[in-house]
Amino acid sequence: MSIAAFPGSFDPFSAGHHDIAQRALRMFDRLVIAIGVNVEKKGLYTAEQRKAYIEALFAASDRVEVCTYEGLTVDFCKSIGATHIVRGLRNAADFSFEYAAAQANKAMLPDVDTVLLPAAPELAFVSSTLIRDVLKSGGDAAPLLSK
Ligand code: ADP
């Protein structure tokens, strides 16, 4: 059985994240959306708020689980028996970061492969940072949050 971990900050979970998760669900038996918690970094939303939001989005799918984790993604992947790591690529900056991260994770956890999915063209501009900026300025972020 294939189990993909989709790790990220998800502060908040955007339409771009949602698209990657839905596409990953077509490729893998199970998808674990894993909210990485950095105790030194205070986000806009708490880990519990992010988890509740994502769980509500995927309430209809029994193949999706939402978790929070601290520490290394590879350690989390080991703990859930992940076969793959899924990440999204919006641009060249994402590529250089994600490629290096994939290599590092492969060196630490050789049995787990990273699958990098290019962003949907209409969602490549969406980022959690942009959504937080819109929300902080009192704007309507709905089009950036769900498709
Ligand atoms: P992190 O802080 O770990 O990068 P993010 O929540 O910002 O966490 O992103 C998680 C993953 O989703 C990353 O691989 C990122 O490149 C990808 N991603 C973010 N926004 C989009 C988008 N609009 N389309 C596709 N992938 C995206």
mmCIF file of C-alpha atoms and ligand atoms in Angstrom:
data_model
loop_
_atom_site.group_PDB
_atom_site.id
_atom_site.type_symbol
_atom_site.label_atom_id
_atom_site.label_comp_id
_atom_site.label_asym_id
_atom_site.label_seq_id
_atom_site.Cartn_x
_atom_site.Cartn_y
_atom_site.Cartn_z
ATOM 1 C CA MET A 1 0.000 0.000 0.000
ATOM 2 C CA SER A 2 1.356 3.426 -0.895
ATOM 3 C CA ILE A 3 1.286 6.083 1.807
ATOM 4 C CA ALA A 4 2.256 9.628 0.857
ATOM 5 C CA ALA A 5 3.155 12.254 3.414
ATOM 6 C CA PHE A 6 2.413 15.830 2.330
ATOM 7 C CA PRO A 7 4.374 17.933 4.808
ATOM 8 C CA GLY A 8 4.164 21.694 5.098
ATOM 9 C CA SER A 9 3.437 24.659 7.314
ATOM 10 C CA PHE A 10 -0.051 25.153 5.856
ATOM 11 C CA ASP A 11 -0.514 28.520 7.618
ATOM 12 C CA PRO A 12 -3.114 28.516 6.172
ATOM 13 C CA PHE A 13 -3.858 25.580 3.824
ATOM 14 C CA SER A 14 -4.378 27.232 0.423
ATOM 15 C CA ALA A 15 -6.144 26.403 -2.822
ATOM 16 C CA GLY A 16 -2.695 25.426 -4.162
ATOM 17 C CA HIS A 17 -2.159 22.990 -1.273
ATOM 18 C CA HIS A 18 -5.659 21.608 -1.817
ATOM 19 C CA ASP A 19 -4.937 21.000 -5.484
ATOM 20 C CA ILE A 20 -1.668 19.159 -4.725
ATOM 21 C CA ALA A 21 -3.438 17.017 -2.094
ATOM 22 C CA GLN A 22 -6.256 16.086 -4.466
ATOM 23 C CA ARG A 23 -3.824 15.140 -7.213
ATOM 24 C CA ALA A 24 -1.737 13.092 -4.758
ATOM 25 C CA LEU A 25 -4.900 11.228 -3.722
ATOM 26 C CA ARG A 26 -5.224 10.014 -7.310
ATOM 27 C CA MET A 27 -1.673 8.609 -7.137
ATOM 28 C CA PHE A 28 -1.445 7.059 -3.674
ATOM 29 C CA ASP A 29 -3.638 4.822 -1.503
ATOM 30 C CA ARG A 30 -3.381 7.048 1.569
ATOM 31 C CA LEU A 31 -2.405 10.674 2.067
ATOM 32 C CA VAL A 32 -1.155 12.022 5.370
ATOM 33 C CA ILE A 33 -1.196 15.820 5.433
ATOM 34 C CA ALA A 34 1.486 16.633 7.987
ATOM 35 C CA ILE A 35 1.604 20.044 9.634
ATOM 36 C CA GLY A 36 5.176 20.765 10.659
ATOM 37 C CA VAL A 37 5.229 22.590 13.969
ATOM 38 C CA ASN A 38 8.138 24.881 14.714
ATOM 39 C CA VAL A 39 7.891 25.869 18.376
ATOM 40 C CA GLU A 40 10.104 28.918 17.800
ATOM 41 C CA LYS A 41 7.974 30.240 14.943
ATOM 42 C CA LYS A 42 4.557 31.625 15.786
ATOM 43 C CA GLY A 43 2.217 31.380 12.825
ATOM 44 C CA LEU A 44 -1.026 33.190 12.104
ATOM 45 C CA TYR A 45 -3.004 30.058 13.000
ATOM 46 C CA THR A 46 -2.225 27.503 15.694
ATOM 47 C CA ALA A 47 -1.379 23.964 14.629
ATOM 48 C CA GLU A 48 -4.757 22.852 16.025
ATOM 49 C CA GLN A 49 -6.626 25.459 13.951
ATOM 50 C CA ARG A 50 -4.769 24.420 10.794
ATOM 51 C CA LYS A 51 -5.492 20.755 11.511
ATOM 52 C CA ALA A 52 -9.213 21.354 12.117
ATOM 53 C CA TYR A 53 -9.491 23.387 8.891
ATOM 54 C CA ILE A 54 -7.792 20.713 6.755
ATOM 55 C CA GLU A 55 -9.765 17.896 8.396
ATOM 56 C CA ALA A 56 -13.007 19.682 7.552
ATOM 57 C CA LEU A 57 -11.907 20.052 3.903
ATOM 58 C CA PHE A 58 -11.266 16.309 3.616
ATOM 59 C CA ALA A 59 -14.061 15.089 5.895
ATOM 60 C CA ALA A 60 -15.523 13.078 3.020
ATOM 61 C CA SER A 61 -12.328 11.149 2.274
ATOM 62 C CA ASP A 62 -11.396 8.218 4.482
ATOM 63 C CA ARG A 63 -8.026 8.005 2.706
ATOM 64 C CA VAL A 64 -6.803 11.292 4.170
ATOM 65 C CA GLU A 65 -5.363 11.813 7.624
ATOM 66 C CA VAL A 66 -4.156 15.105 9.081
ATOM 67 C CA CYS A 67 -1.330 15.104 11.644
ATOM 68 C CA THR A 68 0.969 17.576 13.337
ATOM 69 C CA TYR A 69 4.633 16.796 13.892
ATOM 70 C CA GLU A 70 7.776 18.331 15.321
ATOM 71 C CA GLY A 71 11.307 17.680 14.173
ATOM 72 C CA LEU A 72 12.578 16.060 11.011
ATOM 73 C CA THR A 73 10.185 15.163 8.217
ATOM 74 C CA VAL A 74 12.078 11.890 7.652
ATOM 75 C CA ASP A 75 11.463 10.862 11.273
ATOM 76 C CA PHE A 76 7.766 11.599 10.858
ATOM 77 C CA CYS A 77 7.732 9.618 7.591
ATOM 78 C CA LYS A 78 9.316 6.637 9.350
ATOM 79 C CA SER A 79 6.744 6.824 12.154
ATOM 80 C CA ILE A 80 3.815 6.511 9.723
ATOM 81 C CA GLY A 81 5.464 4.064 7.300
ATOM 82 C CA ALA A 82 5.344 6.551 4.422
ATOM 83 C CA THR A 83 6.411 5.295 1.005
ATOM 84 C CA HIS A 84 6.506 8.749 -0.594
ATOM 85 C CA ILE A 85 6.788 12.440 0.223
ATOM 86 C CA VAL A 86 4.714 14.845 -1.872
ATOM 87 C CA ARG A 87 5.617 18.501 -2.341
ATOM 88 C CA GLY A 88 4.512 21.200 -4.769
ATOM 89 C CA LEU A 89 6.564 23.328 -7.146
ATOM 90 C CA ARG A 90 5.478 26.829 -8.093
ATOM 91 C CA ASN A 91 8.633 28.274 -9.568
ATOM 92 C CA ALA A 92 12.410 27.981 -9.871
ATOM 93 C CA ALA A 93 12.942 29.065 -6.262
ATOM 94 C CA ASP A 94 10.693 26.237 -5.068
ATOM 95 C CA PHE A 95 12.583 23.861 -7.354
ATOM 96 C CA SER A 96 16.019 24.624 -5.940
ATOM 97 C CA PHE A 97 14.748 24.279 -2.382
ATOM 98 C CA GLU A 98 12.653 21.168 -2.994
ATOM 99 C CA TYR A 99 15.326 19.431 -5.059
ATOM 100 C CA ALA A 100 17.907 19.851 -2.288
ATOM 101 C CA ALA A 101 15.389 18.771 0.364
ATOM 102 C CA ALA A 102 14.474 15.701 -1.688
ATOM 103 C CA GLN A 103 18.149 14.759 -2.014
ATOM 104 C CA ALA A 104 18.743 15.236 1.714
ATOM 105 C CA ASN A 105 15.665 13.207 2.627
ATOM 106 C CA LYS A 106 16.698 10.467 0.187
ATOM 107 C CA ALA A 107 20.145 10.326 1.808
ATOM 108 C CA MET A 108 18.568 9.966 5.263
ATOM 109 C CA LEU A 109 15.668 7.726 4.269
ATOM 110 C CA PRO A 110 16.554 5.853 1.040
ATOM 111 C CA ASP A 111 13.328 3.824 0.838
ATOM 112 C CA VAL A 112 11.125 6.904 0.589
ATOM 113 C CA ASP A 113 10.885 8.787 -2.699
ATOM 114 C CA THR A 114 9.871 12.407 -3.079
ATOM 115 C CA VAL A 115 7.327 13.248 -5.766
ATOM 116 C CA LEU A 116 7.320 16.897 -6.852
ATOM 117 C CA LEU A 117 4.114 18.072 -8.494
ATOM 118 C CA PRO A 118 4.108 21.276 -10.550
ATOM 119 C CA ALA A 119 1.507 23.785 -9.385
ATOM 120 C CA ALA A 120 -1.677 24.107 -11.401
ATOM 121 C CA PRO A 121 -1.035 27.088 -13.717
ATOM 122 C CA GLU A 122 -3.929 29.099 -12.286
ATOM 123 C CA LEU A 123 -2.703 28.532 -8.711
ATOM 124 C CA ALA A 124 1.039 28.994 -9.086
ATOM 125 C CA PHE A 125 0.865 32.512 -7.639
ATOM 126 C CA VAL A 126 -0.905 31.395 -4.462
ATOM 127 C CA SER A 127 1.107 31.257 -1.250
ATOM 128 C CA SER A 128 0.231 31.172 2.440
ATOM 129 C CA THR A 129 2.259 34.371 2.856
ATOM 130 C CA LEU A 130 0.050 36.137 0.309
ATOM 131 C CA ILE A 131 -3.090 34.871 2.062
ATOM 132 C CA ARG A 132 -1.833 36.064 5.455
ATOM 133 C CA ASP A 133 -1.086 39.501 3.972
ATOM 134 C CA VAL A 134 -4.575 39.724 2.464
ATOM 135 C CA LEU A 135 -6.182 38.663 5.763
ATOM 136 C CA LYS A 136 -4.068 41.077 7.821
ATOM 137 C CA SER A 137 -5.236 43.911 5.575
ATOM 138 C CA GLY A 138 -8.878 42.899 5.994
ATOM 139 C CA GLY A 139 -9.235 41.520 2.461
ATOM 140 C CA ASP A 140 -11.267 38.582 1.184
ATOM 141 C CA ALA A 141 -8.881 35.654 0.770
ATOM 142 C CA ALA A 142 -11.615 33.166 -0.193
ATOM 143 C CA PRO A 143 -10.460 32.754 -3.840
ATOM 144 C CA LEU A 144 -6.965 31.861 -2.595
ATOM 145 C CA LEU A 145 -8.196 29.396 0.014
ATOM 146 C CA SER A 146 -10.323 27.077 -2.084
ATOM 147 C CA LYS A 147 -10.878 26.425 -5.744
HETATM 148 P P1 ADP B 1 6.783 24.889 3.824
HETATM 149 O O1 ADP B 1 6.966 25.957 4.850
HETATM 150 O O2 ADP B 1 7.192 23.521 4.301
HETATM 151 O O3 ADP B 1 7.310 25.201 2.447
HETATM 152 P P2 ADP B 1 4.136 25.476 2.789
HETATM 153 O O4 ADP B 1 2.875 25.299 3.560
HETATM 154 O O5 ADP B 1 4.530 26.859 2.424
HETATM 155 O O6 ADP B 1 5.215 24.747 3.699
HETATM 156 O O7 ADP B 1 4.119 24.607 1.473
HETATM 157 C C1 ADP B 1 3.992 23.205 1.509
HETATM 158 C C2 ADP B 1 4.238 22.652 0.112
HETATM 159 O O8 ADP B 1 3.219 23.106 -0.779
HETATM 160 C C3 ADP B 1 5.570 23.097 -0.506
HETATM 161 O O9 ADP B 1 6.095 22.032 -1.273
HETATM 162 C C4 ADP B 1 5.172 24.241 -1.415
HETATM 163 O O10 ADP B 1 6.064 24.383 -2.500
HETATM 164 C C5 ADP B 1 3.814 23.736 -1.901
HETATM 165 N N1 ADP B 1 2.935 24.816 -2.341
HETATM 166 C C6 ADP B 1 2.678 25.975 -1.699
HETATM 167 N N2 ADP B 1 1.813 26.720 -2.422
HETATM 168 C C7 ADP B 1 1.533 26.017 -3.535
HETATM 169 C C8 ADP B 1 0.717 26.263 -4.691
HETATM 170 N N3 ADP B 1 0.038 27.404 -4.857
HETATM 171 N N4 ADP B 1 0.664 25.311 -5.641
HETATM 172 C C9 ADP B 1 1.368 24.154 -5.503
HETATM 173 N N5 ADP B 1 2.167 23.867 -4.453
HETATM 174 C C10 ADP B 1 2.247 24.788 -3.481
#
